[in-house]
mmCIF file of C-alpha atoms and ligand atoms in Angstrom:
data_model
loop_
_atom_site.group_PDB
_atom_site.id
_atom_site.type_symbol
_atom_site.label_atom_id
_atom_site.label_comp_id
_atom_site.label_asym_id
_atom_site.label_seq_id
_atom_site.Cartn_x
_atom_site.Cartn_y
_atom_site.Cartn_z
ATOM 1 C CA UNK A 165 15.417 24.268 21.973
ATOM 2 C CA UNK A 166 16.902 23.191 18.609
ATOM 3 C CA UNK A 167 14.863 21.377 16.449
ATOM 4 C CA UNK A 168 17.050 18.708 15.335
ATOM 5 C CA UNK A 169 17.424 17.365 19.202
ATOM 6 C CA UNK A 170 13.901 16.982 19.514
ATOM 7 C CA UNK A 171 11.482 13.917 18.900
ATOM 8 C CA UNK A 172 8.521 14.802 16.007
ATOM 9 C CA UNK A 173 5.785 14.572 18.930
ATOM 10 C CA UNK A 174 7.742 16.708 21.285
ATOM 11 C CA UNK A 175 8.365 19.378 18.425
ATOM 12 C CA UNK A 176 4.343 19.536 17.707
ATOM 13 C CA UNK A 177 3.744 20.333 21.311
ATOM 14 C CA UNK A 178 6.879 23.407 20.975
ATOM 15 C CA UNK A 179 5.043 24.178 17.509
ATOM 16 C CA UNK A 180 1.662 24.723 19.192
ATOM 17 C CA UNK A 181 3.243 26.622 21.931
ATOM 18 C CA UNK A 182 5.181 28.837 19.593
ATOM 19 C CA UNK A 183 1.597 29.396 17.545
ATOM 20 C CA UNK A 184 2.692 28.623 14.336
ATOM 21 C CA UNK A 185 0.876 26.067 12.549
ATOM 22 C CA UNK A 186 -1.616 26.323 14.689
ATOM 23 C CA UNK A 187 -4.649 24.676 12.111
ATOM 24 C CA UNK A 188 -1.823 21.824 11.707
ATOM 25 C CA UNK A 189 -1.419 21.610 15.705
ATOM 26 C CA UNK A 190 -5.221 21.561 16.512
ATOM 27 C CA UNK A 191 -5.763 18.600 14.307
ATOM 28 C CA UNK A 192 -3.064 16.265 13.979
ATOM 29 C CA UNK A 193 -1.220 16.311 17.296
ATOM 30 C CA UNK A 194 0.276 13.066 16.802
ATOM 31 C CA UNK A 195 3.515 11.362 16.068
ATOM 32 C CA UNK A 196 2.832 10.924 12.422
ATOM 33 C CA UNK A 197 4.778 12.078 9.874
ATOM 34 C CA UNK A 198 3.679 14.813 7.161
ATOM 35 C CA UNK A 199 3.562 11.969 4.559
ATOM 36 C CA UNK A 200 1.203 9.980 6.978
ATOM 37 C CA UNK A 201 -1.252 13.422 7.313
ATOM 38 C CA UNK A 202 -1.377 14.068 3.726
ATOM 39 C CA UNK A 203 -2.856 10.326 3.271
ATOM 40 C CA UNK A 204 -5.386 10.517 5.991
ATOM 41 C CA UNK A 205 -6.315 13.997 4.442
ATOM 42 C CA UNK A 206 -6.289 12.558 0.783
ATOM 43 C CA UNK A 207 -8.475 9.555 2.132
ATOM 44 C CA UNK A 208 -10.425 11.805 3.611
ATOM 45 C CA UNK A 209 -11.697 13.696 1.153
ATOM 46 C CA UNK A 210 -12.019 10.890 -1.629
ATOM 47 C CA UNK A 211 -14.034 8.974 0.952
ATOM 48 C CA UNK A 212 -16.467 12.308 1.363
ATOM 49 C CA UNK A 213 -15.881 12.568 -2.995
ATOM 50 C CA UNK A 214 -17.621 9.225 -3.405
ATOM 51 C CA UNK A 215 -20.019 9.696 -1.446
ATOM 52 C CA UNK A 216 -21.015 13.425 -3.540
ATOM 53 C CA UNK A 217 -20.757 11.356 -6.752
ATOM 54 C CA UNK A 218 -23.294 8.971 -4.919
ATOM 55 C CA UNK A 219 -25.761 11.425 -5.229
ATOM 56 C CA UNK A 220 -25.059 12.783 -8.518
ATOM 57 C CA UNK A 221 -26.091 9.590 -9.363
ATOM 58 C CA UNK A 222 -29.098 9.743 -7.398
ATOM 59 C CA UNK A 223 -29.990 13.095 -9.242
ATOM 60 C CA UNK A 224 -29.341 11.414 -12.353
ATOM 61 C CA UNK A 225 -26.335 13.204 -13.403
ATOM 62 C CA UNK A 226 -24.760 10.374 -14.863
ATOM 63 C CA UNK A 227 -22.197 11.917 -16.580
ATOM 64 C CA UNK A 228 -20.867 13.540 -13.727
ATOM 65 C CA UNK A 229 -20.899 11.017 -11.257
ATOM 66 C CA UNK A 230 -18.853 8.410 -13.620
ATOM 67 C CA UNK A 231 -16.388 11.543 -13.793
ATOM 68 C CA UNK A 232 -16.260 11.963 -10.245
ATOM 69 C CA UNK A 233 -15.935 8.371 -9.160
ATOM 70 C CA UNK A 234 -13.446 7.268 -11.918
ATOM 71 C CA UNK A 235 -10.978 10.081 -10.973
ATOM 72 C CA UNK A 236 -11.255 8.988 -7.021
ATOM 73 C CA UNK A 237 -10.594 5.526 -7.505
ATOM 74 C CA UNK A 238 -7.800 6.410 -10.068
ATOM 75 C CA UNK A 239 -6.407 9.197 -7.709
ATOM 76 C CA UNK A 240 -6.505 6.557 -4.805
ATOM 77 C CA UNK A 241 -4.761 3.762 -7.189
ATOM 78 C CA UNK A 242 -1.676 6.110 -7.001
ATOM 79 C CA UNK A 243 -1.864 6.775 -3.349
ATOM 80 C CA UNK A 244 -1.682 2.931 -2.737
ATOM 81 C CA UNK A 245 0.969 2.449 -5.004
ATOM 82 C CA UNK A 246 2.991 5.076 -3.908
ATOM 83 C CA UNK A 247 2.376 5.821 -0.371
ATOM 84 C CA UNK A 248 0.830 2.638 0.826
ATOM 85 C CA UNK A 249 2.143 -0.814 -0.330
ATOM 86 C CA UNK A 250 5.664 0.538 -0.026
ATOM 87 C CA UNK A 251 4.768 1.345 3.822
ATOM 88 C CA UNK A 252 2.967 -1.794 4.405
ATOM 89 C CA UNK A 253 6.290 -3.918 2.875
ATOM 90 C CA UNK A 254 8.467 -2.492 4.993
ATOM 91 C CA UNK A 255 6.881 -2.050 8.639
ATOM 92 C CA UNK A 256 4.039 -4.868 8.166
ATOM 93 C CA UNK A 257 5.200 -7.755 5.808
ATOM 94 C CA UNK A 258 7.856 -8.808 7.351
ATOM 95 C CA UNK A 259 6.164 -9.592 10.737
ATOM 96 C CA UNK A 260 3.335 -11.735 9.172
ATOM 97 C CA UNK A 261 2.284 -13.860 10.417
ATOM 98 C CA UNK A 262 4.551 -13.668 13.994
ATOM 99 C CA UNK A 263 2.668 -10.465 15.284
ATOM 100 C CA UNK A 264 -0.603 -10.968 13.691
ATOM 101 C CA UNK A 265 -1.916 -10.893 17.217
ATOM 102 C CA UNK A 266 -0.861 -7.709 17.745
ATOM 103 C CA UNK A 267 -3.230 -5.046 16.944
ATOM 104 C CA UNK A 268 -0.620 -2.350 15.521
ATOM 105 C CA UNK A 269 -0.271 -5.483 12.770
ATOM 106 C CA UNK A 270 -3.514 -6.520 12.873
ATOM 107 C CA UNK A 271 -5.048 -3.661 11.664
ATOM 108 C CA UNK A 272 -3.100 -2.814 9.275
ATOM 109 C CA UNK A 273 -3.112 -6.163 7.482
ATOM 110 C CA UNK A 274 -6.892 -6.032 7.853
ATOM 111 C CA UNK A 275 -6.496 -2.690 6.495
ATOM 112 C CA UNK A 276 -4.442 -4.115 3.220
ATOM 113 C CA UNK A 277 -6.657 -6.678 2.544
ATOM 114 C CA UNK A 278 -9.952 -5.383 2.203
ATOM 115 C CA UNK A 279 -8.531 -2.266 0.707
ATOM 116 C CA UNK A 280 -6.951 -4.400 -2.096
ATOM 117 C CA UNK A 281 -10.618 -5.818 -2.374
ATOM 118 C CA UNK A 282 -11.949 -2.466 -2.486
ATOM 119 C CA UNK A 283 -9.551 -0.279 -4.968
ATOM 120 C CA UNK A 284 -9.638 -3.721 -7.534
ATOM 121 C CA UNK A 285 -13.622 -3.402 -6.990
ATOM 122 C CA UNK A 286 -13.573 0.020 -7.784
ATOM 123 C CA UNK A 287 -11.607 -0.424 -11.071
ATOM 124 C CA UNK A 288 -13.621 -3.288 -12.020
ATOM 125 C CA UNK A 289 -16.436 -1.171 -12.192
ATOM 126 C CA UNK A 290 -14.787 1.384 -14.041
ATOM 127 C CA UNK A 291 -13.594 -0.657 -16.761
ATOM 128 C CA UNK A 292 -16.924 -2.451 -16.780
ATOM 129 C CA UNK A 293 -19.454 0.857 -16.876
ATOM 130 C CA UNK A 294 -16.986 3.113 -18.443
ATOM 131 C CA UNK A 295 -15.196 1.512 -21.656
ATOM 132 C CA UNK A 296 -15.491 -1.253 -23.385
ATOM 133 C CA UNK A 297 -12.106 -3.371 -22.629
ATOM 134 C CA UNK A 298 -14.258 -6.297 -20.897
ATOM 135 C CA UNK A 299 -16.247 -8.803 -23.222
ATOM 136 C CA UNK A 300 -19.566 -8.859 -22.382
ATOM 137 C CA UNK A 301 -19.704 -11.701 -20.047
ATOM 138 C CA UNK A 302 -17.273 -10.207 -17.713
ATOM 139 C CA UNK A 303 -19.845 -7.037 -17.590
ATOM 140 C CA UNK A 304 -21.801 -6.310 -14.642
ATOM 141 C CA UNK A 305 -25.499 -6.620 -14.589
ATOM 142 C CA UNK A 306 -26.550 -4.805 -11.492
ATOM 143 C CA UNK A 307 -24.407 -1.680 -11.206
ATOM 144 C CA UNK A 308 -26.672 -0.571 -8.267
ATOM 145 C CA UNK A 309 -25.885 -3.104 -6.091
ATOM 146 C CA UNK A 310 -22.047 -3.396 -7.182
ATOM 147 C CA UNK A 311 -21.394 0.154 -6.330
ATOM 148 C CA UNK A 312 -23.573 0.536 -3.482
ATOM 149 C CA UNK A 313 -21.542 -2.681 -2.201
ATOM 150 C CA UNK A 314 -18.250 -1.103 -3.099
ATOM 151 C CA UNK A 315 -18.870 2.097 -1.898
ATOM 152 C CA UNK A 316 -20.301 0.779 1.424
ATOM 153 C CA UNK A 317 -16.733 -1.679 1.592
ATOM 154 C CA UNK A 318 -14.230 1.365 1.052
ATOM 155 C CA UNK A 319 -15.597 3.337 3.590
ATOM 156 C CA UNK A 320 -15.364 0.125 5.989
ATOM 157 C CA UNK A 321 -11.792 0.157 4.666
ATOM 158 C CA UNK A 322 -11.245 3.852 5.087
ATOM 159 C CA UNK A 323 -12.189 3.409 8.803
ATOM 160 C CA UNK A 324 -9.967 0.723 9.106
ATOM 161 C CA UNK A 325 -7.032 3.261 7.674
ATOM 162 C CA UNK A 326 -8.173 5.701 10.483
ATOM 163 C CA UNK A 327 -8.129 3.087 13.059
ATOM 164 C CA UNK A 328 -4.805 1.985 11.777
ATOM 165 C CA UNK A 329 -3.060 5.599 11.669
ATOM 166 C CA UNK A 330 -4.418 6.181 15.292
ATOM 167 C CA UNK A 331 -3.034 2.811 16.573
ATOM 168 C CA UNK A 332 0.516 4.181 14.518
ATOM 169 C CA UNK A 333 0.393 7.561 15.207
ATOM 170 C CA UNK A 334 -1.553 8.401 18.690
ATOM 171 C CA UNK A 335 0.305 6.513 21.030
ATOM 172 C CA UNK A 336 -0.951 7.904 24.102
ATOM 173 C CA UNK A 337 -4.605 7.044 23.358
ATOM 174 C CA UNK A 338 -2.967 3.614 24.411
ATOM 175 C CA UNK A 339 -0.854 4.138 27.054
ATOM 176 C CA UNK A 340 -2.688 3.187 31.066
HETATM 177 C C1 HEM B 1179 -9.786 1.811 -0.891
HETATM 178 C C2 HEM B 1179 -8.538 1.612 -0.576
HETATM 179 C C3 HEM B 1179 -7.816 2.244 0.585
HETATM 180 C C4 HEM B 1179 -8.174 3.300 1.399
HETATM 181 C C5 HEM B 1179 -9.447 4.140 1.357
HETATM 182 C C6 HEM B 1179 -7.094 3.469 2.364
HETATM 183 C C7 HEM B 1179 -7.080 4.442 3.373
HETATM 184 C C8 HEM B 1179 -6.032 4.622 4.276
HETATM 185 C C9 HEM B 1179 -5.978 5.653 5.296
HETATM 186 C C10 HEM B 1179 -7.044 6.712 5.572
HETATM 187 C C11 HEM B 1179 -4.808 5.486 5.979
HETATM 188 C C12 HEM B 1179 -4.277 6.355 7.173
HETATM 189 C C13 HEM B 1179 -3.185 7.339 6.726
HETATM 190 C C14 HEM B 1179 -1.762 6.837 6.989
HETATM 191 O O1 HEM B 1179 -1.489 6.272 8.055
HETATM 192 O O2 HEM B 1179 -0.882 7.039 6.115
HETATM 193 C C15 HEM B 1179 -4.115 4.358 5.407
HETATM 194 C C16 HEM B 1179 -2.890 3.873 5.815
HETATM 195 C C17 HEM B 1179 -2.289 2.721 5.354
HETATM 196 N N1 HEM B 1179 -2.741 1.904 4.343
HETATM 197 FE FE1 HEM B 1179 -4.416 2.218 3.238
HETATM 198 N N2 HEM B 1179 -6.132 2.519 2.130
HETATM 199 C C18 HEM B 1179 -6.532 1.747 1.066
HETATM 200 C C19 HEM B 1179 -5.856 0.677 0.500
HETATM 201 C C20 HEM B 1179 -4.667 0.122 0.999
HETATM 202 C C21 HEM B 1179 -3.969 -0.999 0.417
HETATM 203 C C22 HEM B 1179 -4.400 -1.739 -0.848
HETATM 204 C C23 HEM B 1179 -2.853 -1.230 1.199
HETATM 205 C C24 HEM B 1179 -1.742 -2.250 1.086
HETATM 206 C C25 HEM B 1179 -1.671 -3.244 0.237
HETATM 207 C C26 HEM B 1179 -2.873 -0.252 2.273
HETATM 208 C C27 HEM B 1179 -1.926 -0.173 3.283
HETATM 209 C C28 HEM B 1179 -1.847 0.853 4.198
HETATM 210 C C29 HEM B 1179 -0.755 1.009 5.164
HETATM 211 C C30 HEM B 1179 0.455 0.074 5.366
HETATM 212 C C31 HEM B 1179 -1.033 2.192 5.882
HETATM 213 C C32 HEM B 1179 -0.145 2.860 6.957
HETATM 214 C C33 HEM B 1179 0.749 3.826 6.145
HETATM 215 C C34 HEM B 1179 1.716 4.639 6.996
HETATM 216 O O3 HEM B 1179 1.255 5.493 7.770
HETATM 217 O O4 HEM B 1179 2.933 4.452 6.824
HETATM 218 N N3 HEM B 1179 -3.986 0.545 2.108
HETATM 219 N N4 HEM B 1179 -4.878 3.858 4.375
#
C-alpha cells in the first residue's frame, strides 16, 4: 500500500514487516513523530551524560565534569527552546486550565513546570561555579547539595518527559 494513504502507526507496523528500519521498529513502535524520537533519544542520553559527569566529579576530575555538565544543560537549553516550549504552546497552553484533569495535560504541564525549575537550576549553577557574572552574594555555598538536588530533580523531570511521550505517543498502552 502507498505510503501517503496510511496513518504514521499503521506505516511502522508495514515498516517492520517490510524489515527495513528494523533497530527504529524494535524500539519506538509508537505513533510519535521522528521529531518526538529524536527528543526522547537526546533526553536520553543527557540524562545518562549527567549522571557520567557525576562521577567525574566523584573521581575528582573537576575540570571535566564542569565540561561535561555545562555542555548538557546548554545542549538541553536549545532542545527546550526549540523543540519543547513551541510544542507545549500549541497542544498544551491553550487547554489550561479546562483539561488539567486530564492526564495527557496533566503530565505534560507537570512536565513543563518542574523542567523549567530544573534547566534554570542547572544554569544557575553554571553561571555560579563556572564564571564570574554573579556578585558574590548570589553565589552558592554548598555546590554538593545544589547539584546533587538538581541532578536528582531533572531526572524526576526526565521521567516525567517519558511518562508524558508514552501517554502522547503509545496509545494502546491505554486503550481496555
Ligand atoms: C530538564 C529539562 C527537561 C527535560 C530533561 C525534558 C525531557 C523531555 C522528554 C524526555 C520528553 C519526551 C520526548 C517528546 O515527547 O518529544 C519531553 C517532552 C516534552 N517536554 Fe520536556 N524536558 C525538559 C524541559 C521542558 C520544559 C521547560 C518544557 C516547557 C516549558 C517542556 C515541555 C515538553 C513538552 C510539551 C513535551 C512533549 C513534546 C512533543 O512530543 O511534542 N519540557 N521532555
Amino acid at each position: 500500500m502507498p505510503r501517503e494513504i496510511l496513518t504514521r502507526h499503521e506505516w511502522n507496523a508495514v515498516g517492520g514487516l517490510r524489515g527495513d528500519n528494523l533497530l527504529r521498529e524494535a524500539f519506538f513502535e509508537t505513533a510519535a513523530p521522528r521529531a518526538a524520537d529524536l527528543v526522547l533519544t537526546l533526553e536520553i542520553a543527557m540524562g545518562v551524560g549527567l549522571l557520567v559527569g557525576a562521577r567525574l566529579a566523584r573521581k575528582g576530575r573537576f575540570r571535566q565534569h564542569a565540561w561535561c555538565q555545562s555542555a548538557i544543560v546548554l545542549l538541553n537549553l536549545v532542545v527546550v527552546v526549540v523543540m519543547m516550549i513551541p510544542s507545549f504552546r500549541v497542544h498544551v497552553l491553550p487547554r489550561i486550565p479546562a483539561k488539567l484533569g486530564r492526564a495527557y495535560y496533566a503530565l505534560a504541564t507537570t512536565h513543563a513546570a518542574l523542567g523549567t525549575v530544573a534547566e534554570l537550576a542547572g544554569l544557575y549553577i553554571l553561571l555560579s561555579a563556572g564564571t564570574s557574572v554573579l556578585p558574590d552574594k548570589l553565589r552558592i555555598t554548598k555546590y554538593k547539595t545544589c547539584m546533587r538536588t538538581a541532578l536528582v530533580l531533572w531526572w524526576v523531570v526526565l521521567l516525567l518527559g517519558l511518562a508524558t511521550y508514552v501517554r502522547w505517543y503509545v496509545p494502546h498502552l491505554f486503550r481496555k
